[in-house]
Every structure is written in structure tokens, then in C-alpha cells.
N, CA, C and O atoms as a Tinker XYZ file with bonds, in Angstrom:
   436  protein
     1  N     15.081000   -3.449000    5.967000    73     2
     2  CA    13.648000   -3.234000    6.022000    64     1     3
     3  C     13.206000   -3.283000    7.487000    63     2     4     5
     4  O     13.569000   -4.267000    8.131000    81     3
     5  N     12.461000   -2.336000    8.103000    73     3     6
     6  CA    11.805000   -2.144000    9.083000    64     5     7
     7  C     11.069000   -3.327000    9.646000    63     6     8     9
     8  O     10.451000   -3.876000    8.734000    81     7
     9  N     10.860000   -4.067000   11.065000    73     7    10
    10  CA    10.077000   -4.515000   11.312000    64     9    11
    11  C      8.610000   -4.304000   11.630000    63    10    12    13
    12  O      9.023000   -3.147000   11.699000    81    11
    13  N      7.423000   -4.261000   11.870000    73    11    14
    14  CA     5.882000   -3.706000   11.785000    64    13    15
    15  C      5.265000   -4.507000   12.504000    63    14    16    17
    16  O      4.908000   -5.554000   11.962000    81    15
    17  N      5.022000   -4.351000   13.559000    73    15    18
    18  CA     4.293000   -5.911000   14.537000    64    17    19
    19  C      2.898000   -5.224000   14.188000    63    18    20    21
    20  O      2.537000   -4.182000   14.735000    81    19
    21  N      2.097000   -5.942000   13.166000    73    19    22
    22  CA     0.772000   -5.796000   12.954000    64    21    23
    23  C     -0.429000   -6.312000   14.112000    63    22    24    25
    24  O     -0.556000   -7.438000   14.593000    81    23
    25  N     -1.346000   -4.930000   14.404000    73    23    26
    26  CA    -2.215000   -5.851000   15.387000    64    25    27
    27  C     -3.191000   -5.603000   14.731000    63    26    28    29
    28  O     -3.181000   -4.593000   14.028000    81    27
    29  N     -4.568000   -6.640000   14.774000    73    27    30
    30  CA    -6.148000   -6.616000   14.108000    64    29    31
    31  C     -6.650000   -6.903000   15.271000    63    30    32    33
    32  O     -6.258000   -7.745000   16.078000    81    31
    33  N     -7.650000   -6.083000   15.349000    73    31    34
    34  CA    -8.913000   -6.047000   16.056000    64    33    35
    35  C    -10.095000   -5.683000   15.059000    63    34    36    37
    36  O    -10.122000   -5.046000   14.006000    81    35
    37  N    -11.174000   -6.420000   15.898000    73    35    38
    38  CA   -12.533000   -6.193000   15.047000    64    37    39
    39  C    -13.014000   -5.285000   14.874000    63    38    40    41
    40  O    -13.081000   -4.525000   15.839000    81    39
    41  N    -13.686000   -4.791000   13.418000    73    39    42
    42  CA   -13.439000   -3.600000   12.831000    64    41    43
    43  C    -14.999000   -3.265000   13.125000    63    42    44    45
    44  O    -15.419000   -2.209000   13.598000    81    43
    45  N    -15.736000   -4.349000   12.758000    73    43    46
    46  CA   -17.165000   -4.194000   12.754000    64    45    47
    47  C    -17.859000   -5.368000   13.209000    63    46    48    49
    48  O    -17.432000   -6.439000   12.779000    81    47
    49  N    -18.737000   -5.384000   13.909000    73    47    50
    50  CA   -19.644000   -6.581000   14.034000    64    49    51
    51  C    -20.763000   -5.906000   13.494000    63    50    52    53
    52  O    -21.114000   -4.773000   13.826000    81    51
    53  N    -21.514000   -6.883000   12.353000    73    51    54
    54  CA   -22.799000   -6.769000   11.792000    64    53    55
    55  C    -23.398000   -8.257000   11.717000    63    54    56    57
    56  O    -22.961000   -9.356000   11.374000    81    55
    57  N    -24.607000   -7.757000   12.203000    73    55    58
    58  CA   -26.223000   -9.034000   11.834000    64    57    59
    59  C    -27.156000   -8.143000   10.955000    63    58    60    61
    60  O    -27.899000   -7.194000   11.205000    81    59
    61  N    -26.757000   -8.961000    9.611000    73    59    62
    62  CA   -27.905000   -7.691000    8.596000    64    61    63
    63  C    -29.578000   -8.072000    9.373000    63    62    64    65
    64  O    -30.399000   -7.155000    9.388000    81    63
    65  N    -29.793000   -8.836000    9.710000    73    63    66
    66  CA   -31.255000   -9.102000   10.082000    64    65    67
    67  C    -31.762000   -8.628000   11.368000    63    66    68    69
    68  O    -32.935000   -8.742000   11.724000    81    67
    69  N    -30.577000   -7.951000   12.225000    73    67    70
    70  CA   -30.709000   -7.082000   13.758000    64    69    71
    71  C    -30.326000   -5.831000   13.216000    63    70    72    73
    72  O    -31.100000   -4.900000   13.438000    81    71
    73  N    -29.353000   -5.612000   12.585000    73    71    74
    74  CA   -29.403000   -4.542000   12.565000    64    73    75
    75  C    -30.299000   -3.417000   12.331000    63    74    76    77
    76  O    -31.458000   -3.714000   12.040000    81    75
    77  N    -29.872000   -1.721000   12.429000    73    75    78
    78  CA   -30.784000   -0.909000   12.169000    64    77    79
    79  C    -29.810000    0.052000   10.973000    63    78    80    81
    80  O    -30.145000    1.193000   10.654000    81    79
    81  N    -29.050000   -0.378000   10.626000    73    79    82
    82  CA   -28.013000    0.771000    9.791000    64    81    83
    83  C    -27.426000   -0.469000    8.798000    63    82    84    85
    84  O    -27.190000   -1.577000    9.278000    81    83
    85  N    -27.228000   -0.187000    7.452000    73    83    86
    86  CA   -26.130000   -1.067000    6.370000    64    85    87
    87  C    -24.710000   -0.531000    6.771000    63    86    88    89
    88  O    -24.487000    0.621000    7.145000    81    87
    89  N    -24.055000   -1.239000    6.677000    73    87    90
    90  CA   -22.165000   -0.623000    6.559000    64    89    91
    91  C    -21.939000   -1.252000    5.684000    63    90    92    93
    92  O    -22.495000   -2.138000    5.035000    81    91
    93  N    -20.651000   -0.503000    5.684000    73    91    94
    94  CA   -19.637000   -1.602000    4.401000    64    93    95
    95  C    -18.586000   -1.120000    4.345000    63    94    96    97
    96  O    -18.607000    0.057000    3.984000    81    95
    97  N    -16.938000   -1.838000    4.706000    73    95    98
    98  CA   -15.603000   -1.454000    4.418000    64    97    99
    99  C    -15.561000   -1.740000    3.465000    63    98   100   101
   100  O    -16.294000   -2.657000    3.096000    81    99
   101  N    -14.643000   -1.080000    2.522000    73    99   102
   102  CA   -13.777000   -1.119000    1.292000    64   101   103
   103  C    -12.603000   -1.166000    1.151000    63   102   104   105
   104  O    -12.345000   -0.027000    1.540000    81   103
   105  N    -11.310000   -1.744000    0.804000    73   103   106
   106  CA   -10.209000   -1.572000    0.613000    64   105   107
   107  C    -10.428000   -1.821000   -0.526000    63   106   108   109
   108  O    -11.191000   -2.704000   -0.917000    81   107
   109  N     -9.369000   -0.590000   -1.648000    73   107   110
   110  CA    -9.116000   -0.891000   -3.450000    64   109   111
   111  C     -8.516000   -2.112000   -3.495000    63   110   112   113
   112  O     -8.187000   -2.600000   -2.414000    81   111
   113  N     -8.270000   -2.798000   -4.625000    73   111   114
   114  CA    -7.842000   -4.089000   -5.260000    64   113   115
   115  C     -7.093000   -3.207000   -6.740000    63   114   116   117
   116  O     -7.679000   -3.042000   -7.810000    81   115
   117  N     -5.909000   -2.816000   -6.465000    73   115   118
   118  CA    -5.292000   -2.093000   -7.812000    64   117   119
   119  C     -4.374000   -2.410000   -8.114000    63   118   120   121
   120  O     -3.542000   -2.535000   -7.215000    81   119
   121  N     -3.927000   -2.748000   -9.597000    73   119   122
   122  CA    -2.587000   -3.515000  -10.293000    64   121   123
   123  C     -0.955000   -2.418000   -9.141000    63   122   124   125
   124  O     -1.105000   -1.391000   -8.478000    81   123
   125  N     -0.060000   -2.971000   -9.294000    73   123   126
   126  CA     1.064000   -2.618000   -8.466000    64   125   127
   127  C      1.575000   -1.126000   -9.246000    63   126   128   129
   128  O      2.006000   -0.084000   -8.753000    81   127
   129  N      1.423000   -1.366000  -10.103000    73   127   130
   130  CA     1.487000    0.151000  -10.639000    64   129   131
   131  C      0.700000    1.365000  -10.345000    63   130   132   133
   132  O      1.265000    2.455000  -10.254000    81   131
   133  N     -0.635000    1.227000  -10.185000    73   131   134
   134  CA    -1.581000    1.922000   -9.820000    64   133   135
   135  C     -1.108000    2.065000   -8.376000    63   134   136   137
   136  O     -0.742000    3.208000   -8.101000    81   135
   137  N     -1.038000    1.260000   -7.491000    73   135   138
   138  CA    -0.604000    1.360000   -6.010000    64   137   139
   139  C      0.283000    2.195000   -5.815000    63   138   140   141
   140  O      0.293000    3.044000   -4.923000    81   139
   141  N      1.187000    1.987000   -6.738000    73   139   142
   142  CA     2.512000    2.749000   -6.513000    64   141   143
   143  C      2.697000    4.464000   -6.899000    63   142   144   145
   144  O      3.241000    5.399000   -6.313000    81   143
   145  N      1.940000    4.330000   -8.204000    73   143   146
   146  CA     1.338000    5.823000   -8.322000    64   145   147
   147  C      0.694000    6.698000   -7.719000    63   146   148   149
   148  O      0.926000    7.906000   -7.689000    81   147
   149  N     -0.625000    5.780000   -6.924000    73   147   150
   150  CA    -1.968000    6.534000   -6.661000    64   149   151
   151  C     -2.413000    5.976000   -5.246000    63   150   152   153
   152  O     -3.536000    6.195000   -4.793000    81   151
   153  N     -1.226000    5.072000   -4.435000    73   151   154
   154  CA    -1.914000    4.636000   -3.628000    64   153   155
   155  C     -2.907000    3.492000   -3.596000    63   154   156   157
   156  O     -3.022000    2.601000   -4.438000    81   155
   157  N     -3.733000    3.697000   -2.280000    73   155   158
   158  CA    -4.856000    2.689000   -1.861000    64   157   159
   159  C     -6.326000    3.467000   -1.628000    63   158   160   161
   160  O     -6.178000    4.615000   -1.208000    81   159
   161  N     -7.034000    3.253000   -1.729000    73   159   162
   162  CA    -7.932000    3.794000   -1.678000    64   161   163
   163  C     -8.934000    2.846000   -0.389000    63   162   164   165
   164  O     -8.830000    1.621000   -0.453000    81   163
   165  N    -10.014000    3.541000    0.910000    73   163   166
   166  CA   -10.304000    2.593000    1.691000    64   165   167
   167  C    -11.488000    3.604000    1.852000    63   166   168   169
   168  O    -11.208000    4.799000    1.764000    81   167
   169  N    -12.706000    3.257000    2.067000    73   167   170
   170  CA   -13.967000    3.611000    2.272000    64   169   171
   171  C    -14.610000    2.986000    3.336000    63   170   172   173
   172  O    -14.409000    1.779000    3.464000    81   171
   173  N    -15.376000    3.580000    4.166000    73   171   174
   174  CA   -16.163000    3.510000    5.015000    64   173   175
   175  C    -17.297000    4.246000    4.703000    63   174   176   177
   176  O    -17.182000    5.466000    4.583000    81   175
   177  N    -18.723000    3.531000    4.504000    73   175   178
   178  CA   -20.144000    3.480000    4.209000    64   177   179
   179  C    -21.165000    3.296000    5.473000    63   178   180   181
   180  O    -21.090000    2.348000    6.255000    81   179
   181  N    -21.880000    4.073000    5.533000    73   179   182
   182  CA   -23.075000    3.402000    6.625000    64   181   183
   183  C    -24.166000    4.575000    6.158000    63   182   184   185
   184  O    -24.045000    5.796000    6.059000    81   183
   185  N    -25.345000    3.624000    5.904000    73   183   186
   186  CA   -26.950000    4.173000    5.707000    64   185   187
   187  C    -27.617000    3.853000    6.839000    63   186   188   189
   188  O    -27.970000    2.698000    7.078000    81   187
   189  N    -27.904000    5.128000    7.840000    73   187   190
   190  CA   -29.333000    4.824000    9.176000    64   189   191
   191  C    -30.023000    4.182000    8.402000    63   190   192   193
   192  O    -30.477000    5.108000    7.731000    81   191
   193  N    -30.391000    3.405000    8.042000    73   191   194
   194  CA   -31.580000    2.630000    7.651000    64   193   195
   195  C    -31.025000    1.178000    7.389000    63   194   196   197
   196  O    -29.863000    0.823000    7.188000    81   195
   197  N    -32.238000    0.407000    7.450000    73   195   198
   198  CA   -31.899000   -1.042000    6.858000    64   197   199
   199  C    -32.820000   -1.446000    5.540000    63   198   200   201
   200  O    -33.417000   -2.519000    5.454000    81   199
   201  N    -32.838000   -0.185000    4.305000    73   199   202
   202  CA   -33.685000   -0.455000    3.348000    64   201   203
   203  C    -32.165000   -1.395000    2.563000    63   202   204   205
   204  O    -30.935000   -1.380000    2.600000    81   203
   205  N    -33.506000   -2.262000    1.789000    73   203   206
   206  CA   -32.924000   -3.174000    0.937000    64   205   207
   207  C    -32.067000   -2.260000   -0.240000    63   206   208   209
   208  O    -31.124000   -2.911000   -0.691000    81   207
   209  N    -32.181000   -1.091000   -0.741000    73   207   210
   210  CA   -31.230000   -0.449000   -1.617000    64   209   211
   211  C    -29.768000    0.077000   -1.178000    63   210   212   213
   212  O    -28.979000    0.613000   -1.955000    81   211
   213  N    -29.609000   -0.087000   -0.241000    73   211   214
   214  CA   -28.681000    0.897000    0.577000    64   213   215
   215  C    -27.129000    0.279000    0.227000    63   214   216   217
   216  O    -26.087000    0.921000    0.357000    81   215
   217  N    -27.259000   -1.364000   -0.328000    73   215   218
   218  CA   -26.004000   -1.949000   -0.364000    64   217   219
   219  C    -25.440000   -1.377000   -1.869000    63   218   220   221
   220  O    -24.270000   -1.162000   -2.187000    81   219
   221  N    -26.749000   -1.194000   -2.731000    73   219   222
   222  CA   -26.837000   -1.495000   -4.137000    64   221   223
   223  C    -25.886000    0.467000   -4.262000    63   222   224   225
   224  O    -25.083000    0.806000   -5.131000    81   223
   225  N    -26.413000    1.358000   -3.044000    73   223   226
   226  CA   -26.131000    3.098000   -3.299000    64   225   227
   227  C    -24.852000    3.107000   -2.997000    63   226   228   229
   228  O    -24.077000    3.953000   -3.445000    81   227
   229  N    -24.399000    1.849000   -1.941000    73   227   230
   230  CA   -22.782000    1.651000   -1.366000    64   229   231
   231  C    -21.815000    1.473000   -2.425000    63   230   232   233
   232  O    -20.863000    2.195000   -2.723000    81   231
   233  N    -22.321000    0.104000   -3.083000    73   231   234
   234  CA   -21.760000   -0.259000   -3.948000    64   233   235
   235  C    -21.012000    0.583000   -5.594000    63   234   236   237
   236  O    -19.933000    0.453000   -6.173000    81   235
   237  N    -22.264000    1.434000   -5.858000    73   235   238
   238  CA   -22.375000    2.609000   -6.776000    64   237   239
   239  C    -21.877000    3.184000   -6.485000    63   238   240   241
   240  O    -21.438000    3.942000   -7.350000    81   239
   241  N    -21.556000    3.370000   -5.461000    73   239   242
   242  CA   -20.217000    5.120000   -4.800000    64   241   243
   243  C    -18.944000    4.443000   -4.704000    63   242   244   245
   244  O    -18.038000    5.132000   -5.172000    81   243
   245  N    -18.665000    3.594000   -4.363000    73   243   246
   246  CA   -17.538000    2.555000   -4.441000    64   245   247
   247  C    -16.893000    2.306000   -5.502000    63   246   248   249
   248  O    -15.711000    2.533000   -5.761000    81   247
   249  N    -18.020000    1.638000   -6.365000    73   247   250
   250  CA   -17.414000    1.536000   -7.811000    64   249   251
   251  C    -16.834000    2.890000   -8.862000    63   250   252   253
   252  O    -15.974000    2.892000   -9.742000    81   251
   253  N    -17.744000    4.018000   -8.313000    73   251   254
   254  CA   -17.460000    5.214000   -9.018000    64   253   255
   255  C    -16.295000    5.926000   -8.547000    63   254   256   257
   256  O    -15.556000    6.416000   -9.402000    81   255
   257  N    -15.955000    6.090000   -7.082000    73   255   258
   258  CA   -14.309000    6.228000   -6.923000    64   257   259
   259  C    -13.294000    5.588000   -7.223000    63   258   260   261
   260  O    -12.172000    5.984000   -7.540000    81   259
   261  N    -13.761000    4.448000   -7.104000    73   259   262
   262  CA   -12.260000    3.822000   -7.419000    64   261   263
   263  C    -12.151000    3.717000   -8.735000    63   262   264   265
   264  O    -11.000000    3.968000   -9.094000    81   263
   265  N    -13.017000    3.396000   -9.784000    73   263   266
   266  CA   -12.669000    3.563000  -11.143000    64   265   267
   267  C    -12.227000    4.988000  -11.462000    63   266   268   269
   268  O    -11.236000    5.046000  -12.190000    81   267
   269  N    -12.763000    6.173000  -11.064000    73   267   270
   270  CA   -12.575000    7.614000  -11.460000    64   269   271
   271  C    -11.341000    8.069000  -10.908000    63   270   272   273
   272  O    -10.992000    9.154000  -11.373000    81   271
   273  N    -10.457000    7.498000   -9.931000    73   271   274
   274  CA    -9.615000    7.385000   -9.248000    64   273   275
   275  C     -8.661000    6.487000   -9.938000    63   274   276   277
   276  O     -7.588000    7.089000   -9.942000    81   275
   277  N     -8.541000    5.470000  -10.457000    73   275   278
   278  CA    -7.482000    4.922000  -10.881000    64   277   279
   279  C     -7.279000    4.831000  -12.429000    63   278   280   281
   280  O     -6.246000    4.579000  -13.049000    81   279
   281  N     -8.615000    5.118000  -12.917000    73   279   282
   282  CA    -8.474000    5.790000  -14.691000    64   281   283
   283  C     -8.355000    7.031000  -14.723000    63   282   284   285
   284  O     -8.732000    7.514000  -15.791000    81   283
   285  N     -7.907000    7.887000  -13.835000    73   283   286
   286  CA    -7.556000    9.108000  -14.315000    64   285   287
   287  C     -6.417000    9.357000  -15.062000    63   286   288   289
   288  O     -5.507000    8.534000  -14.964000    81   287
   289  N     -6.224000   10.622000  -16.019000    73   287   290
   290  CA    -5.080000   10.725000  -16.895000    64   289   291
   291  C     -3.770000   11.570000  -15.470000    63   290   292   293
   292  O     -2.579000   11.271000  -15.385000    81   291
   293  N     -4.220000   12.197000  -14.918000    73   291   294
   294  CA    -3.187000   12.767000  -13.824000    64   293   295
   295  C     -2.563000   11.691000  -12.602000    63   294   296   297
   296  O     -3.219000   10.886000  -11.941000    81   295
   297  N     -1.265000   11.924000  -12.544000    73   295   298
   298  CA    -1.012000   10.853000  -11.893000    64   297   299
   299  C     -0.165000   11.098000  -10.426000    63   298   300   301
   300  O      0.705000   10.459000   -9.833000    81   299
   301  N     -1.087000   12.706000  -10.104000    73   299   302
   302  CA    -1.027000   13.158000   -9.261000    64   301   303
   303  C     -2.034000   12.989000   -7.800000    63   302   304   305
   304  O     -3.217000   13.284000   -7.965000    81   303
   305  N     -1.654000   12.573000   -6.529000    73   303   306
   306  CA    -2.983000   11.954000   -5.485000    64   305   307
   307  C     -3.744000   13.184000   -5.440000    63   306   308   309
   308  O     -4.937000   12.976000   -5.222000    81   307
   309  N     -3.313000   14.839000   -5.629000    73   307   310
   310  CA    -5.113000   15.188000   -5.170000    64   309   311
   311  C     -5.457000   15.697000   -5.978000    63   310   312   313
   312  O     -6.628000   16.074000   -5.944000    81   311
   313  N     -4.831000   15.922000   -6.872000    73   311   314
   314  CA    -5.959000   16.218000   -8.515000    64   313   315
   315  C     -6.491000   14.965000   -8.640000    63   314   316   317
   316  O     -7.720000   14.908000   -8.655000    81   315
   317  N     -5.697000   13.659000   -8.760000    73   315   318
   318  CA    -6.709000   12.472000   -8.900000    64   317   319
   319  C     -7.995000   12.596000   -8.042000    63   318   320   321
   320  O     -9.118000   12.710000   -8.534000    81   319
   321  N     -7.709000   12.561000   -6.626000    73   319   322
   322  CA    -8.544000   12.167000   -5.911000    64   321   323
   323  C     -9.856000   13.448000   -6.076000    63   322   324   325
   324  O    -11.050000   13.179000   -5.944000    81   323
   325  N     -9.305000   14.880000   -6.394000    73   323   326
   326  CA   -10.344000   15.683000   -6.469000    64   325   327
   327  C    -11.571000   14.823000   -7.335000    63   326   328   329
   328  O    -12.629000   14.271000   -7.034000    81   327
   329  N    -10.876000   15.023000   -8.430000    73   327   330
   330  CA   -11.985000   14.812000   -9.955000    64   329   331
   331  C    -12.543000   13.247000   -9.724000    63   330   332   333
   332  O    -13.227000   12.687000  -10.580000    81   331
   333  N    -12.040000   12.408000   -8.047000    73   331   334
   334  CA   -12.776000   11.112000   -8.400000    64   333   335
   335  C    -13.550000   11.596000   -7.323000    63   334   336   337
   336  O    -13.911000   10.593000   -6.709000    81   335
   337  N    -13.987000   12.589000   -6.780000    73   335   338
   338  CA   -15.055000   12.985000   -5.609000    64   337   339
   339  C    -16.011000   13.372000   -6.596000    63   338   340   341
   340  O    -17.178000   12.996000   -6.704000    81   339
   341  N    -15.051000   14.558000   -7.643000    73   339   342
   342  CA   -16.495000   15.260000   -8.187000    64   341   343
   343  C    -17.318000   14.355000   -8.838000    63   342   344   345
   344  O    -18.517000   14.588000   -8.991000    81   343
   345  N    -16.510000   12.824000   -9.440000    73   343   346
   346  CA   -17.696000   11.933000  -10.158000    64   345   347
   347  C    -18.505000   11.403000   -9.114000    63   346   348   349
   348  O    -19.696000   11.227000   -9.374000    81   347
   349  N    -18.077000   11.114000   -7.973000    73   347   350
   350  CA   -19.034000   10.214000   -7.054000    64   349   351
   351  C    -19.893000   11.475000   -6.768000    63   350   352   353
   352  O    -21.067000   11.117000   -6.670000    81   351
   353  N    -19.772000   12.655000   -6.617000    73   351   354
   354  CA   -21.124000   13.901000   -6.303000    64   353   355
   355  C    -21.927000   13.759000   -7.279000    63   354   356   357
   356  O    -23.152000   13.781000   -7.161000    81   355
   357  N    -21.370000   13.615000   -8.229000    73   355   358
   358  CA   -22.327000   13.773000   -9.407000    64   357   359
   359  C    -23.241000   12.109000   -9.337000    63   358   360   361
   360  O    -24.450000   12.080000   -9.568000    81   359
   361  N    -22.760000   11.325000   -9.127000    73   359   362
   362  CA   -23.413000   10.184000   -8.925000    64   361   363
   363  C    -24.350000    9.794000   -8.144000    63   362   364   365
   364  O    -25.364000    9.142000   -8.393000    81   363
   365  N    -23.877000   10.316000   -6.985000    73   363   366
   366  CA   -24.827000   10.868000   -6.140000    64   365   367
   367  C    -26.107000   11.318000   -5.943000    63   366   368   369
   368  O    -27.048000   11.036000   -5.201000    81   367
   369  N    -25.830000   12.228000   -6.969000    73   367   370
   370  CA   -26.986000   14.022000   -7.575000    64   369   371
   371  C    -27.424000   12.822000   -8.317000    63   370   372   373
   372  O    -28.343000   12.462000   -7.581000    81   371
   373  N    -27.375000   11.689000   -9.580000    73   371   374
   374  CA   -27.973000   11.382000  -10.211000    64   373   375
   375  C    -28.846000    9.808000   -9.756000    63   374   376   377
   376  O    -29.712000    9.187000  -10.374000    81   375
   377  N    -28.119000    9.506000   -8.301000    73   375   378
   378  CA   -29.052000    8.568000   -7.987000    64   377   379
   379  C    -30.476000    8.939000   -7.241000    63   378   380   381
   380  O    -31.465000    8.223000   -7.086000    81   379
   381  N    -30.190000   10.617000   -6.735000    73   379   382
   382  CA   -31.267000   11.248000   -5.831000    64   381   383
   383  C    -32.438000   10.986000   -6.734000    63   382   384   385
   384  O    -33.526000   11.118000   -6.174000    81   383
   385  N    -32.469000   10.645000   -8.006000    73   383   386
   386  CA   -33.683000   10.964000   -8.756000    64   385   387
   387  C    -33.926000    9.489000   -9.001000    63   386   388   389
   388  O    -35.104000    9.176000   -9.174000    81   387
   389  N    -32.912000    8.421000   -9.052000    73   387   390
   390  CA   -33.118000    6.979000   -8.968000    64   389   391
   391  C    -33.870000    6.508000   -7.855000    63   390   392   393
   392  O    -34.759000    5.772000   -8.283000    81   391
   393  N    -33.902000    6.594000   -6.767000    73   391   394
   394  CA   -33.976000    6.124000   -5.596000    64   393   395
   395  C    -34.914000    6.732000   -4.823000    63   394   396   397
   396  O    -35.184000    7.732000   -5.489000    81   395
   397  N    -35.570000    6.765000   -3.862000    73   395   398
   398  CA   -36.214000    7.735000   -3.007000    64   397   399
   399  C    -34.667000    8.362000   -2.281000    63   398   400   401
   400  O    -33.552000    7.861000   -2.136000    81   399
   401  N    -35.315000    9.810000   -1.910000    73   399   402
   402  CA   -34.259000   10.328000   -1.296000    64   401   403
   403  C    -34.041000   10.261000   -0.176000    63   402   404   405
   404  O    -32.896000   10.666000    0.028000    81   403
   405  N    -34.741000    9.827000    1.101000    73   403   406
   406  CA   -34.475000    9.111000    2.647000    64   405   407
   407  C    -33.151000    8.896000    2.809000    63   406   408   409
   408  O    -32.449000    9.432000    3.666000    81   407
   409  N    -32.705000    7.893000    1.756000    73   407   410
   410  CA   -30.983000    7.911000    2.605000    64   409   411
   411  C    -29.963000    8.436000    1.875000    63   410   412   413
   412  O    -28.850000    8.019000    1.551000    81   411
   413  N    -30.597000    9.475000    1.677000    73   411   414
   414  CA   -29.264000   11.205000    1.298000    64   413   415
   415  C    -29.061000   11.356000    2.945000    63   414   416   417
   416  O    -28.009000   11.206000    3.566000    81   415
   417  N    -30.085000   11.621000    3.354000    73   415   418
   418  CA   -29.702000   12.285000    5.208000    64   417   419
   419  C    -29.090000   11.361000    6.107000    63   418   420   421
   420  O    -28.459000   11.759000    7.085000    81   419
   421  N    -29.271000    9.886000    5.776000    73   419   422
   422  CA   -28.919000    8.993000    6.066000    64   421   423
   423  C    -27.383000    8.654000    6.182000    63   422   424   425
   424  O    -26.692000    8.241000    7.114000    81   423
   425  N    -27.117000    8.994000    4.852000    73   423   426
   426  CA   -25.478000    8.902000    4.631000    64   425   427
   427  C    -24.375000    9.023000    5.191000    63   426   428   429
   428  O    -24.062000   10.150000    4.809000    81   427
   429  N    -23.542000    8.670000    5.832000    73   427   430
   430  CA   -22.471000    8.799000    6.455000    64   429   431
   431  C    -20.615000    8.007000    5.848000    63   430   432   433
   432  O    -20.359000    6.846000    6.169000    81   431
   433  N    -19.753000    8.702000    5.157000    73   431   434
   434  CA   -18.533000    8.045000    4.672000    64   433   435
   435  C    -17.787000    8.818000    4.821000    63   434   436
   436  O    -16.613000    8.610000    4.515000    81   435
């Protein structure tokens, strides 16, 4: 087995109460089987804004890939990964009518 000298550096510094933008990293949490099939899945989120919904629109796109992504019946990475985009678009399209729409333009992942 290969050796890997891992280095970490800081990924993000955030003060939710200075800031002017929400972020949010994601790394999946998936049984070893799923890993081994389908991979990892890792997201990067940020809303220009500091409205109080923005964690709740993060969270909702988060939850909707990685579930649509690791319950899929194909156990192929980009047919999976296609059909777990098209649910988060569609999730998307159906929060535009939940939410005010301000941080659609906002969006950045």
C-alpha cells in the first residue's frame, strides 16, 4: 500500500454574524458499499446574501443529491449522478415558488 503524506489547510473561515454570504461544505456519509459503488459525493454551497433561509435552500439541495444519488437503481457514476442533478433542478424549480426568488442569482455550487 502506497504511502499519502496528507496536508490540511483551512478550507473556510466563517463569522455567520460578519459575514455577507452563507457557505457550507459537504462531504457524503455513505454505507461502504455505496462508497465503493458510487463513490463520495462533496458539495460546495454559497448564497451572496446573509438571509436567514439560505442554510435551510443548502441543506434541501444537499439532502436531495445525495439521497437521489445513492438510492438510485443504476449503479453506474454518471447515469447515477445525471438523474441525481435532474432531482436537485427540479428541487430547485420547486423551491423558486417556496421562497422568494433573490437567491436563485445568488447561488453559487
Amino acid at each position: 500500500m502506497a504511502n499519502f503524506a496528507l496536508i490540511f489547510d483551512k478550507l473556510l473561515i466563517f463569522d455567520h454574524n460578519s459575514s455577507r454570504s452563507t457557505c457550507h461544505v459537504y462531504s457524503s456519509k455513505q454505507s461502504p458499499i455505496e462508497e465503493k459503488n458510487l463513490g463520495k459525493l462533496f458539495l460546495v454551497a454559497e448564497i451572496n446574501s446573509d438571509d436567514k433561509i439560505n442554510l435551510d435552500i443548502i441543506q434541501s439541495i444537499q439532502d436531495t443529491l445525495s439521497t437521489n444519488y445513492y438510492n438510485t437503481d443504476d449503479l453506474q457514476i454518471e447515469p447515477a449522478f445525471e438523474q441525481a442533478l435532474e432531482s436537485v433542478n427540479q428541487r430547485i424549480a420547486d423551491m423558486v415558488g417556496d421562497y422568494d426568488t433573490n437567491w436563485l442569482d445568488k447561488l453559487n455550487i
